[in-house]
PDB file of C-alpha atoms in Angstrom:
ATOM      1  CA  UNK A 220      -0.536   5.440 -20.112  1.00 30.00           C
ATOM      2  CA  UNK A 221       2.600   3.428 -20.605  1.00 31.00           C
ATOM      3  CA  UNK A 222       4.300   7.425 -21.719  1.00 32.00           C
ATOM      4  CA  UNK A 223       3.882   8.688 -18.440  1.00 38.00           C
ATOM      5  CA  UNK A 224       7.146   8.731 -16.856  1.00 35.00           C
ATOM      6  CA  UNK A 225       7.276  11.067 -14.210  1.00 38.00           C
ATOM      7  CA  UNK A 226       8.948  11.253 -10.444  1.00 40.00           C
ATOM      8  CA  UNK A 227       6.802  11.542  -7.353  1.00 42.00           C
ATOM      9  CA  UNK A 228       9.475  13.973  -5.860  1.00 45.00           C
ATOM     10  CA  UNK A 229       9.808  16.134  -8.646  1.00 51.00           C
ATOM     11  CA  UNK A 230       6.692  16.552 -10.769  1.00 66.00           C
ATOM     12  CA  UNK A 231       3.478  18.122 -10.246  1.00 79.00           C
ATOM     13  CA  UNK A 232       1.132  17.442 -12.414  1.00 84.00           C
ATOM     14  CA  UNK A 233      -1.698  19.997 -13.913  1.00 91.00           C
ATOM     15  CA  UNK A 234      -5.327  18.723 -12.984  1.00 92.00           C
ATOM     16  CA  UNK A 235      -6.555  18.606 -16.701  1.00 93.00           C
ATOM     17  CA  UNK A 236      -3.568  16.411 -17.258  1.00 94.00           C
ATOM     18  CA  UNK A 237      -4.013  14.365 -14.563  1.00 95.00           C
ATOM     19  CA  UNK A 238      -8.241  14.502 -15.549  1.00 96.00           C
ATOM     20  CA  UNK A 239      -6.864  12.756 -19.147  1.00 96.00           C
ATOM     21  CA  UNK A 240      -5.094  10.228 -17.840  1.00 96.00           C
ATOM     22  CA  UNK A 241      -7.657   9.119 -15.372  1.00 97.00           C
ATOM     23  CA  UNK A 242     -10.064   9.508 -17.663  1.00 97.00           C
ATOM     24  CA  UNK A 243      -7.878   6.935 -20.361  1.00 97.00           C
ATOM     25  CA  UNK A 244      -7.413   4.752 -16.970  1.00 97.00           C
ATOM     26  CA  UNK A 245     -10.710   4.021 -15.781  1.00 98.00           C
ATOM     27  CA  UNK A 246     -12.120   3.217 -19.778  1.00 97.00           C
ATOM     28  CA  UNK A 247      -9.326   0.789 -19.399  1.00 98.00           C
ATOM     29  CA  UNK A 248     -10.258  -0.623 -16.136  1.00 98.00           C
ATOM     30  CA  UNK A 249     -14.076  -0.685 -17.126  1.00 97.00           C
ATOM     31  CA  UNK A 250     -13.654  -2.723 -19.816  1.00 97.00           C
ATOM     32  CA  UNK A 251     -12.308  -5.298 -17.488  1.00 97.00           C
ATOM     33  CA  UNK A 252     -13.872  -8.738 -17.520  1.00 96.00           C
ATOM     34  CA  UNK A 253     -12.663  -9.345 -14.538  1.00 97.00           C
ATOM     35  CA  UNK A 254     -11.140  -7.303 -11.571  1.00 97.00           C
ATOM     36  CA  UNK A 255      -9.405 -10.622 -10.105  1.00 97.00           C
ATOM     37  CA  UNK A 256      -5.363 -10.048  -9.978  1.00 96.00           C
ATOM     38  CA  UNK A 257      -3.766 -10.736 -13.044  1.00 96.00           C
ATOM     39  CA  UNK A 258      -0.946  -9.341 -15.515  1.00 96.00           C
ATOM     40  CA  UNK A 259      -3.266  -6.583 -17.051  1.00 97.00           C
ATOM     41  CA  UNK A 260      -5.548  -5.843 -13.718  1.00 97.00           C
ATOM     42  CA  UNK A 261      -1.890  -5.688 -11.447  1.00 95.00           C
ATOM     43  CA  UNK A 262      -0.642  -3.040 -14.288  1.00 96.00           C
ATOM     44  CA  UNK A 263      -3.929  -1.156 -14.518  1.00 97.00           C
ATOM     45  CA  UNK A 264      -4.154  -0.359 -10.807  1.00 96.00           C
ATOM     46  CA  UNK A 265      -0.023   0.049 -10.635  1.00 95.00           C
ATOM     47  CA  UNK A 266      -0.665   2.978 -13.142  1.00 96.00           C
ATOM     48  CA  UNK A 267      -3.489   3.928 -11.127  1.00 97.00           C
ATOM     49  CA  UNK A 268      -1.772   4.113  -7.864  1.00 95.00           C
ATOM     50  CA  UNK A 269       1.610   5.896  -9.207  1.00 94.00           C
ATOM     51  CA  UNK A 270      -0.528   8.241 -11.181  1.00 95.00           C
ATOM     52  CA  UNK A 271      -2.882   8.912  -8.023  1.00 95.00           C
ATOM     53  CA  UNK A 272       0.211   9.548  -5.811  1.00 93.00           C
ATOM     54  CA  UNK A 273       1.591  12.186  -7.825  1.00 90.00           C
ATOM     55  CA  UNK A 274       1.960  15.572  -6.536  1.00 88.00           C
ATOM     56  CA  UNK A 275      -1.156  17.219  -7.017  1.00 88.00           C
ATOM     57  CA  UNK A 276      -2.952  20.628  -6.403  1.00 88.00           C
ATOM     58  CA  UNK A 277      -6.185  19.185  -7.786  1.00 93.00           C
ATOM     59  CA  UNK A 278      -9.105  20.507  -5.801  1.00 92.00           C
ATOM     60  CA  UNK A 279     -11.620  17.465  -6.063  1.00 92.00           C
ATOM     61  CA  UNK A 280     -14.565  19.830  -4.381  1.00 90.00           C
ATOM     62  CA  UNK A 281     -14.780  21.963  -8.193  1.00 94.00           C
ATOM     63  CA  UNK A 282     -14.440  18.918 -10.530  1.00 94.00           C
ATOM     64  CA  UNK A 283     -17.691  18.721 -13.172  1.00 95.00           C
ATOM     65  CA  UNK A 284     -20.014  16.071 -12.509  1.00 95.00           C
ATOM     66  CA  UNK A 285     -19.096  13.834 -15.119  1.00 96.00           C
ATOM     67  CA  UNK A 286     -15.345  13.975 -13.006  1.00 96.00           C
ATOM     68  CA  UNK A 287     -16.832  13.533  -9.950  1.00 95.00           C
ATOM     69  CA  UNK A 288     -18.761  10.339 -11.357  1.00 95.00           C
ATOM     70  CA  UNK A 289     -15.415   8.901 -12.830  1.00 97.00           C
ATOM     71  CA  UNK A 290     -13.811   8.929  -9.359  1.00 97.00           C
ATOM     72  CA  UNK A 291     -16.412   7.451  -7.487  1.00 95.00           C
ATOM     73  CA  UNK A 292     -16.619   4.849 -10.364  1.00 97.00           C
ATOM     74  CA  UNK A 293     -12.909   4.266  -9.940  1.00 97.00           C
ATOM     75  CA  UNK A 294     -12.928   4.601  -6.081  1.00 97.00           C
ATOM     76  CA  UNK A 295     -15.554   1.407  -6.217  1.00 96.00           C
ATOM     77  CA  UNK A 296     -13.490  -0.311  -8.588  1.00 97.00           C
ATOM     78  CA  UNK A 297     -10.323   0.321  -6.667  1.00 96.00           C
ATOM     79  CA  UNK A 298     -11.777  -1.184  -3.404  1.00 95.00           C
ATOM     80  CA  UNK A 299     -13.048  -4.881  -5.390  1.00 96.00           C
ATOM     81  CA  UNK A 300      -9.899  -4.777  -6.821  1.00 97.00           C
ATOM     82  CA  UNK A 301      -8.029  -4.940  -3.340  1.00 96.00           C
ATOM     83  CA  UNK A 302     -10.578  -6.746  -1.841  1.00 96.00           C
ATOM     84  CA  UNK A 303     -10.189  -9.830  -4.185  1.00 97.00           C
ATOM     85  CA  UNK A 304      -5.841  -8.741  -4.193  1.00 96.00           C
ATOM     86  CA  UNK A 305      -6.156  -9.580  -0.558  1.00 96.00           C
ATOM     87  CA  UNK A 306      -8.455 -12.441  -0.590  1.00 96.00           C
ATOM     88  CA  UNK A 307      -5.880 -13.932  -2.928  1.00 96.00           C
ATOM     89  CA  UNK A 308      -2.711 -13.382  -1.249  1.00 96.00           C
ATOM     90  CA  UNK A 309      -4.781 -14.435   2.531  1.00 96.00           C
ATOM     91  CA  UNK A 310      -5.946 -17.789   0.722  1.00 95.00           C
ATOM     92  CA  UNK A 311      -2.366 -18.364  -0.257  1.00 94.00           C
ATOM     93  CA  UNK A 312      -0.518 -17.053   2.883  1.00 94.00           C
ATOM     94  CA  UNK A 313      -2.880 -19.275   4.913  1.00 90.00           C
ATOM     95  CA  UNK A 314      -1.300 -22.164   3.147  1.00 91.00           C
ATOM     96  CA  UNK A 315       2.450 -21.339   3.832  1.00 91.00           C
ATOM     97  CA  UNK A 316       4.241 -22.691   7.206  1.00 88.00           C
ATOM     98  CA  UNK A 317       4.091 -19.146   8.653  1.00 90.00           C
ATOM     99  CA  UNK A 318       1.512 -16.747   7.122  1.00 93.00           C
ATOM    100  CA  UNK A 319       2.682 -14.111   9.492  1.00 93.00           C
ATOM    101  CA  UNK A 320       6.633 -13.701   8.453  1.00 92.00           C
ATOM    102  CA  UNK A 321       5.655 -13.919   4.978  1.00 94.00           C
ATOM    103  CA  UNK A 322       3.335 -11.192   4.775  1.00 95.00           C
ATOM    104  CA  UNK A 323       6.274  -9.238   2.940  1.00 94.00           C
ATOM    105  CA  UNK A 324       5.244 -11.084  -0.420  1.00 94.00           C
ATOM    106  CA  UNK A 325       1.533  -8.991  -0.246  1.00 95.00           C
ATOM    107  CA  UNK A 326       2.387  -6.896  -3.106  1.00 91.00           C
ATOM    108  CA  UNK A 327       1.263  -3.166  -0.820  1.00 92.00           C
ATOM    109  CA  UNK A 328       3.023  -4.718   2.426  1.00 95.00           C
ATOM    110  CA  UNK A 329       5.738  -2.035   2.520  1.00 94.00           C
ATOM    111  CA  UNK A 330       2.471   0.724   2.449  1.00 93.00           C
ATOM    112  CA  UNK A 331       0.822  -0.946   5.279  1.00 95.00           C
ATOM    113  CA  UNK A 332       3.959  -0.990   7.111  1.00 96.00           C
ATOM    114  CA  UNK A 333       4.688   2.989   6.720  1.00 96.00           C
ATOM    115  CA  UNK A 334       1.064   3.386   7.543  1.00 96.00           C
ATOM    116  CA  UNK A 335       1.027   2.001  10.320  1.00 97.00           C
ATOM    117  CA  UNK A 336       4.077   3.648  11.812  1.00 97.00           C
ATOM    118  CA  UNK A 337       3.050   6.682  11.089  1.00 97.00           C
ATOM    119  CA  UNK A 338      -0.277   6.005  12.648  1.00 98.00           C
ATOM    120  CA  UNK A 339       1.064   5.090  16.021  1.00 98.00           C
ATOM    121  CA  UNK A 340       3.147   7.847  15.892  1.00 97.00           C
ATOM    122  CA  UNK A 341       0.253  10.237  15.842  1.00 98.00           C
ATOM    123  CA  UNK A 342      -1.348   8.383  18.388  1.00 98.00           C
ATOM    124  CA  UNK A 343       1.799   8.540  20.851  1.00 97.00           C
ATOM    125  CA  UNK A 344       1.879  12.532  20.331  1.00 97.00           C
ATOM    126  CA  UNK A 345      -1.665  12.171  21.087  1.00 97.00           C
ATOM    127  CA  UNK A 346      -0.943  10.514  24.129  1.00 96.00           C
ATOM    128  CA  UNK A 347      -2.343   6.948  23.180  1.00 95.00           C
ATOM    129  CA  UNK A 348       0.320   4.595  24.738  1.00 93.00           C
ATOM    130  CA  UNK A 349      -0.828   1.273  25.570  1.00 91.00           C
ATOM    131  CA  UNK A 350      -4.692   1.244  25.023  1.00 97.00           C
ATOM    132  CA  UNK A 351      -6.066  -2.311  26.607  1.00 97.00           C
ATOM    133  CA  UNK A 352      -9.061  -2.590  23.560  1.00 98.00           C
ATOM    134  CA  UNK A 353      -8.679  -1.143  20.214  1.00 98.00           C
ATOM    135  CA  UNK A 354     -11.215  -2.037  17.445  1.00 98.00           C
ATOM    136  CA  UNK A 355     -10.489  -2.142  13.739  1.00 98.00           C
ATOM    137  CA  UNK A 356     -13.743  -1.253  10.984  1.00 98.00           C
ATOM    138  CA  UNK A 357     -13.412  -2.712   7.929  1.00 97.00           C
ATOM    139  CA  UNK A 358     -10.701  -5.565   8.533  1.00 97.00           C
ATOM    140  CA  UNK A 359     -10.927  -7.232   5.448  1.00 96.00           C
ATOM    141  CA  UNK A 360      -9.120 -10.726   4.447  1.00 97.00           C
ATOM    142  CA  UNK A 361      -5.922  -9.616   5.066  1.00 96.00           C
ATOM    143  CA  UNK A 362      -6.100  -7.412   8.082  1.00 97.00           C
ATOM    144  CA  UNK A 363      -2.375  -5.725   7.741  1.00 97.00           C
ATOM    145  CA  UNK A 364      -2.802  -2.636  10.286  1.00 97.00           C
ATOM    146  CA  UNK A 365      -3.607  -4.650  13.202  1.00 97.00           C
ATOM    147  CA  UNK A 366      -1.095  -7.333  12.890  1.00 97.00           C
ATOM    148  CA  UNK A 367       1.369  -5.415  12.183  1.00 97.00           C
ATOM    149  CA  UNK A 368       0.357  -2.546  14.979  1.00 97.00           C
ATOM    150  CA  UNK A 369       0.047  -5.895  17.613  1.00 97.00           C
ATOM    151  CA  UNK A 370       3.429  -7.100  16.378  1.00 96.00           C
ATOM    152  CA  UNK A 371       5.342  -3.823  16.459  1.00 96.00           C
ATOM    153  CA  UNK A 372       3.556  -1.317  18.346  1.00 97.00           C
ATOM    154  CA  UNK A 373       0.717  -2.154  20.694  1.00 97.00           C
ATOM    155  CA  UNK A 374       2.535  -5.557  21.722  1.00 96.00           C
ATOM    156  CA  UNK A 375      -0.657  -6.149  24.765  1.00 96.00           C
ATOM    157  CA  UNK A 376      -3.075  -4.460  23.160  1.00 98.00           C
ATOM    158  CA  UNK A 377      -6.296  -6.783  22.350  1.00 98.00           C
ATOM    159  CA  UNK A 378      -7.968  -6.450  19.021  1.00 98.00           C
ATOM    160  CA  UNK A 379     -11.649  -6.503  17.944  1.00 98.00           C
ATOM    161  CA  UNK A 380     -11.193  -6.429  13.635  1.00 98.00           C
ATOM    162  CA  UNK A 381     -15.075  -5.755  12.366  1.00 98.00           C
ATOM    163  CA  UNK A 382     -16.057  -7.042   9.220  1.00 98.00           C
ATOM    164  CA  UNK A 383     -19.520  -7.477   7.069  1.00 97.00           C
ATOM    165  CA  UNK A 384     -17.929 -10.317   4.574  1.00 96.00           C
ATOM    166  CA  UNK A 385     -17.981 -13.825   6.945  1.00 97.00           C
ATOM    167  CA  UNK A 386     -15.714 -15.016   4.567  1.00 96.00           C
ATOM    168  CA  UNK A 387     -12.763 -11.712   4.793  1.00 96.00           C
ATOM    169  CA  UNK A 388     -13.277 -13.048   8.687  1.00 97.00           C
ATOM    170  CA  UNK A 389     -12.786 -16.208   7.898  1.00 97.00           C
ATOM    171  CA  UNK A 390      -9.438 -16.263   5.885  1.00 96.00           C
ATOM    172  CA  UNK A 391      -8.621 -13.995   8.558  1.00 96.00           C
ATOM    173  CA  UNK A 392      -8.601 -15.781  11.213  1.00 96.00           C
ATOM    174  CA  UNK A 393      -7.147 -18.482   9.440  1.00 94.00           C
ATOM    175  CA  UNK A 394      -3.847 -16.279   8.943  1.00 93.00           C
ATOM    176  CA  UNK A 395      -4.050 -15.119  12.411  1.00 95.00           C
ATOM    177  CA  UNK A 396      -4.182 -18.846  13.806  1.00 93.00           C
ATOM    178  CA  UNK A 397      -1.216 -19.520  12.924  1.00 90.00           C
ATOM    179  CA  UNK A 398       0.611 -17.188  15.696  1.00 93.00           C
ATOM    180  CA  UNK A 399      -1.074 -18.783  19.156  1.00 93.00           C
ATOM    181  CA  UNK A 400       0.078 -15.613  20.730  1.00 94.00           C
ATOM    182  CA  UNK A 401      -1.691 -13.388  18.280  1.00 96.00           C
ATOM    183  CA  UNK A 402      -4.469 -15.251  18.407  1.00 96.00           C
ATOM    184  CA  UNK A 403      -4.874 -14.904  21.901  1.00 97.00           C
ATOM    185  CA  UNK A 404      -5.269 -10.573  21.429  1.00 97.00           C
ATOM    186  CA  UNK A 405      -7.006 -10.817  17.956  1.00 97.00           C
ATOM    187  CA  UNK A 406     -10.468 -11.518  17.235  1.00 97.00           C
ATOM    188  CA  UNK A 407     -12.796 -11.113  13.884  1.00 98.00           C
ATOM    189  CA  UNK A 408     -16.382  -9.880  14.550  1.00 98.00           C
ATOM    190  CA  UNK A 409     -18.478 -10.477  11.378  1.00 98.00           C
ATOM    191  CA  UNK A 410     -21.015  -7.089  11.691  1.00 97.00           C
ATOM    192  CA  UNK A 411     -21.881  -4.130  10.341  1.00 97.00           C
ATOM    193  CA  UNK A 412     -20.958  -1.156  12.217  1.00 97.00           C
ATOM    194  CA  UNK A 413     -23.943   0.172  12.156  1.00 98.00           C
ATOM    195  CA  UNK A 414     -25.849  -2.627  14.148  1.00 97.00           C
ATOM    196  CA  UNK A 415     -22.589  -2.545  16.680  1.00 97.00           C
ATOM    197  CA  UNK A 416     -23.781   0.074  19.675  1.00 97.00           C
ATOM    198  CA  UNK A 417     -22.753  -0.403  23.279  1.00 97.00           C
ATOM    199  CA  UNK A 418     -19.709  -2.995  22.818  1.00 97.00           C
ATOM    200  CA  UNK A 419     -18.571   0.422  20.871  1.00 98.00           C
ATOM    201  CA  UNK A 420     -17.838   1.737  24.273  1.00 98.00           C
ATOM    202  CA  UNK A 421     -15.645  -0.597  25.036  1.00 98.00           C
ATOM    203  CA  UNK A 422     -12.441   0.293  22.741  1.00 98.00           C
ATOM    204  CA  UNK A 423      -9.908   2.845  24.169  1.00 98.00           C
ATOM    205  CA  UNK A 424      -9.265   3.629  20.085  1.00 98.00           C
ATOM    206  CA  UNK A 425     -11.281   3.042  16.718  1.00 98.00           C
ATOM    207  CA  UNK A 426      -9.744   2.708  13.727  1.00 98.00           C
ATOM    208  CA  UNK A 427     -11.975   3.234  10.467  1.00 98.00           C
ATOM    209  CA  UNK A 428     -10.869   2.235   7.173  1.00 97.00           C
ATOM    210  CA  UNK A 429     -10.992   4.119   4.132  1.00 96.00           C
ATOM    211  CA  UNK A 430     -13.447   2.026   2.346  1.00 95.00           C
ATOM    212  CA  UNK A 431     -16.054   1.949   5.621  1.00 97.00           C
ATOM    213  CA  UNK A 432     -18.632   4.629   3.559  1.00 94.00           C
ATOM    214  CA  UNK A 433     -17.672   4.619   0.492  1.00 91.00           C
ATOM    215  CA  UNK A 434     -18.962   8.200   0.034  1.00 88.00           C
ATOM    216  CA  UNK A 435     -19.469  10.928   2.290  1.00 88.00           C
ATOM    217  CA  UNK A 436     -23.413  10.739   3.255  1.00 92.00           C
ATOM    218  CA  UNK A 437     -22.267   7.177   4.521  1.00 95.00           C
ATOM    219  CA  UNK A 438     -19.403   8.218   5.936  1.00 96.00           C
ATOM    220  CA  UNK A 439     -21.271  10.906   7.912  1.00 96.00           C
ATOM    221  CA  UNK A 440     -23.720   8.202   9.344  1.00 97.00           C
ATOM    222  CA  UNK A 441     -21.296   5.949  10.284  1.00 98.00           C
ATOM    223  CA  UNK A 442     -18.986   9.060  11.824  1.00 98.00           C
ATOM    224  CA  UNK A 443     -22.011  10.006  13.828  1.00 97.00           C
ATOM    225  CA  UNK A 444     -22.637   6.523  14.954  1.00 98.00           C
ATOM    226  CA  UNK A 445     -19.664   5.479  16.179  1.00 98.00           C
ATOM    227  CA  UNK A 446     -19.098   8.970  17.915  1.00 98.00           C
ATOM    228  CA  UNK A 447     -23.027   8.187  19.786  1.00 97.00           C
ATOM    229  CA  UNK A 448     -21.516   4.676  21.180  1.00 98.00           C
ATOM    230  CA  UNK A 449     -18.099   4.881  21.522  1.00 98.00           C
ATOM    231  CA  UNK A 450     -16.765   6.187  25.024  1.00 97.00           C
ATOM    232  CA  UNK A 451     -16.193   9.128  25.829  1.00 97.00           C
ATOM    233  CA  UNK A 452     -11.963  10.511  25.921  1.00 97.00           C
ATOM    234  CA  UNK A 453     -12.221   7.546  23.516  1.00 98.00           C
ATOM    235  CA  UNK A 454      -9.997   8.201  20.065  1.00 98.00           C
ATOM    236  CA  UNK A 455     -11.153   7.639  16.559  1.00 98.00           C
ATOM    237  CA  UNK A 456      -8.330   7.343  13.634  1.00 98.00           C
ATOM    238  CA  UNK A 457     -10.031   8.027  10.632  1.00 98.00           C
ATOM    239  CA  UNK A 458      -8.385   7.599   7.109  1.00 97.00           C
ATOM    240  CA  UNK A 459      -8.754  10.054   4.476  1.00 97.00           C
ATOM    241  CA  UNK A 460      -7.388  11.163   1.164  1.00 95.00           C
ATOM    242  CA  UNK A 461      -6.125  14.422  -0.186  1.00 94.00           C
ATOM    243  CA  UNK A 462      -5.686  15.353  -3.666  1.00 93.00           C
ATOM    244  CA  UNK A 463      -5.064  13.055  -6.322  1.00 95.00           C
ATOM    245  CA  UNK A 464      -5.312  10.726  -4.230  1.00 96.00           C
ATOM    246  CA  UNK A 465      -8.712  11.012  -3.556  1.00 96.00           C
ATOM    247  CA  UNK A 466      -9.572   9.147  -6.649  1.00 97.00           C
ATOM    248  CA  UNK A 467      -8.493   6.125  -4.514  1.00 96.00           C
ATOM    249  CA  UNK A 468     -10.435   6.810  -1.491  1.00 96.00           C
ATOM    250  CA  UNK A 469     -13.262   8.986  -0.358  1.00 95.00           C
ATOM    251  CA  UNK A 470     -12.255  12.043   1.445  1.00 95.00           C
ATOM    252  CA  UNK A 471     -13.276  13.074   4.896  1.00 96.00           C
ATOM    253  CA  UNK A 472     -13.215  16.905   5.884  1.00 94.00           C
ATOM    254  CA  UNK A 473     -12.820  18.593   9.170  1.00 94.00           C
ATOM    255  CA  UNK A 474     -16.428  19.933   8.571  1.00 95.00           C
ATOM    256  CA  UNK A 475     -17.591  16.466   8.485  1.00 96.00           C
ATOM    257  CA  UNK A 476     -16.193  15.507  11.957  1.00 97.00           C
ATOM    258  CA  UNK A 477     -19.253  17.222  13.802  1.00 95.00           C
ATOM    259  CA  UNK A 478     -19.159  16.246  17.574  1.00 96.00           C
ATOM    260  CA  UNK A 479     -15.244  15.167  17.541  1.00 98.00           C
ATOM    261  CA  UNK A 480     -12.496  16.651  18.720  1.00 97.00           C
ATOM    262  CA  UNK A 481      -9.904  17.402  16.047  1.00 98.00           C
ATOM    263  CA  UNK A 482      -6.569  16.367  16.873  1.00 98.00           C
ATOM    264  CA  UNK A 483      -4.730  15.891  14.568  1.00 97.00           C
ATOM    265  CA  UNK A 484      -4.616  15.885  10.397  1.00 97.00           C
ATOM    266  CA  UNK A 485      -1.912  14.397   8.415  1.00 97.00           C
ATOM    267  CA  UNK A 486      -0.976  14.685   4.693  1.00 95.00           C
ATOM    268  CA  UNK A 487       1.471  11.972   3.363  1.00 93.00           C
ATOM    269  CA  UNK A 488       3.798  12.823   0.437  1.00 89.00           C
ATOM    270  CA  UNK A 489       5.462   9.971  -0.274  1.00 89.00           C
ATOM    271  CA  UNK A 490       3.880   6.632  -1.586  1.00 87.00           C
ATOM    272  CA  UNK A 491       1.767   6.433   1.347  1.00 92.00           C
ATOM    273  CA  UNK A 492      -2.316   6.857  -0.042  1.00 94.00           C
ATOM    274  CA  UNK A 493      -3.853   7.657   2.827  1.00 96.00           C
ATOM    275  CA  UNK A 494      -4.686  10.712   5.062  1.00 96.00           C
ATOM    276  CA  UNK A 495      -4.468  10.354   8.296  1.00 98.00           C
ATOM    277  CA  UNK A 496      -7.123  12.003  11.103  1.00 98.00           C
ATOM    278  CA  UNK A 497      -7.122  11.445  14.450  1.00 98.00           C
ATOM    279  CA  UNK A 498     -10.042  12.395  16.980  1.00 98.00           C
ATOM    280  CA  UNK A 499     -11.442  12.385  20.110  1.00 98.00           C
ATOM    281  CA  UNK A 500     -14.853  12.436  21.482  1.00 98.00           C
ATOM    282  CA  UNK A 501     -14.855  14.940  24.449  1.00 97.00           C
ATOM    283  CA  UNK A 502     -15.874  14.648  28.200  1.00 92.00           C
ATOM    284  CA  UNK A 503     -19.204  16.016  28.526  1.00 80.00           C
TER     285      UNK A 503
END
């Protein structure tokens, strides 16, 4: 893997290319004793991630099955390796003066940051301003998109962040503690999603993380759950993957947003990951 030099911009690279090196990547990341951050687990996924946001024409829907068990293999081990990155970085962070102007030193800080303004830019064409409630699925330790989107964007904007792991929550909050003012709009719910029903109805705007259904019959459930509860003219931003990238993160089609109003899809081409799709559930 250390051969591949290549530029995002420039290169596209053929699928049974990109296949092989995925292929040499996860054996390599399988054999891992541990997925905890260190030299040869921070190189790994850094090869993982460049490779992944190549330009690609790869159509994941015709891959064999012996493909299409790789990259859910690698998908899973991608998301415990960024849950114990972050759970890392929060225990650490949590320990410095002021956890919240030092999130620049999270290693994918700069991603969160483009994501996030490009996020609220949809949701401004979309004509979501100032929403008074917005809940976040899938929070995790280090819960990047809402601070930064209550910091930058939706400055009076209350946040619900939902969470199974009590102890993501709980470095969490720990980070968010720091900034009384943050505190004050930013709360950690430790529950499933799918146990969460009429409090659903609450939130002007969902947001669902990437690694909320890790593959698509979950990801349907959860979809059709959250549509059932949440309000309706209420907007769900959804994140997605397209293409290579989709090795990274499970992929949500337009076919699986039953119910929803479609309003808009977006396709990053820079070092941004993930897909961006915003809906709405209509007025009966």
């Amino acid at each position: 893997m250390a051969s591949l030099q290549v530029s995002n911009s420039e290169t596209q690279l053929p699928p049974d290319l990109l296949i092989s090196h995925l292929m040499q990547l996860h054996g390599s990341i399988s054999k891992l004793e541990s997925l905890r951050p260190s030299k040869q687990v921070n190189t790994l996924f850094t090869q993982l991630v460049k490779l992944c946001t190549l330009p690609s024409n790869i159509d994941i829907k015709v891959l064999p099955k012996e493909v299409q068990f790789m990259r859910e293999s690698l998908i899973n081990l991608a998301g415990q390796a960024e849950c114990l990155l972050e759970q890392e970085f929060s225990t650490f962070l949590a320990k410095t003066q002021n956890p919240i102007n030092n999130l620049n030193l999270f290693p994918y800080h700069g991603n969160y940051v483009k994501l996030a303004n490009l996020e609220h830019k949809i949701l401004v064409e979309n004509g979501v301003v100032c929403p008074k409630k917005v809940a976040f699925v899938g929070s995790g330790p280090m819960p990047l998109t809402s601070i930064i989107m209550a910091t930058h964007h939706l400055k009076s904007t209350h946040f619900d962040n939902f969470d199974i792991d009590e102890k993501a929550n709980s470095l969490a909050r720990k980070m968010v503690g720091s900034d009384v003012e943050l505190e004050k709009r930013m709360k950690f719910v430790t529950q499933d999603v799918m146990e969460v029903r009429e409090r659903l109805g609450e939130y002007d705007c969902v947001f669902l993380a990437a690694l909320v259904g890790m593959n698509i019959e979950e990801k349907v459930k959860i979809l059709g759950h959250i549509r059932k509860y949440m309000k309706e003219g209420g907007f769900l931003l959804i994140r997605s993957a397209k293409g290579a990238r989709a090795f990274l993160y499970p992929i949500v089609e337009e076919h699986d947003l039953v119910g929803f109003e479609v309003l808009s899809i977006f396709h990053p081409t820079n070092d941004v990951i993930n897909s961006v799709v915003l809906v709405r559930k209509p007025f009966l």
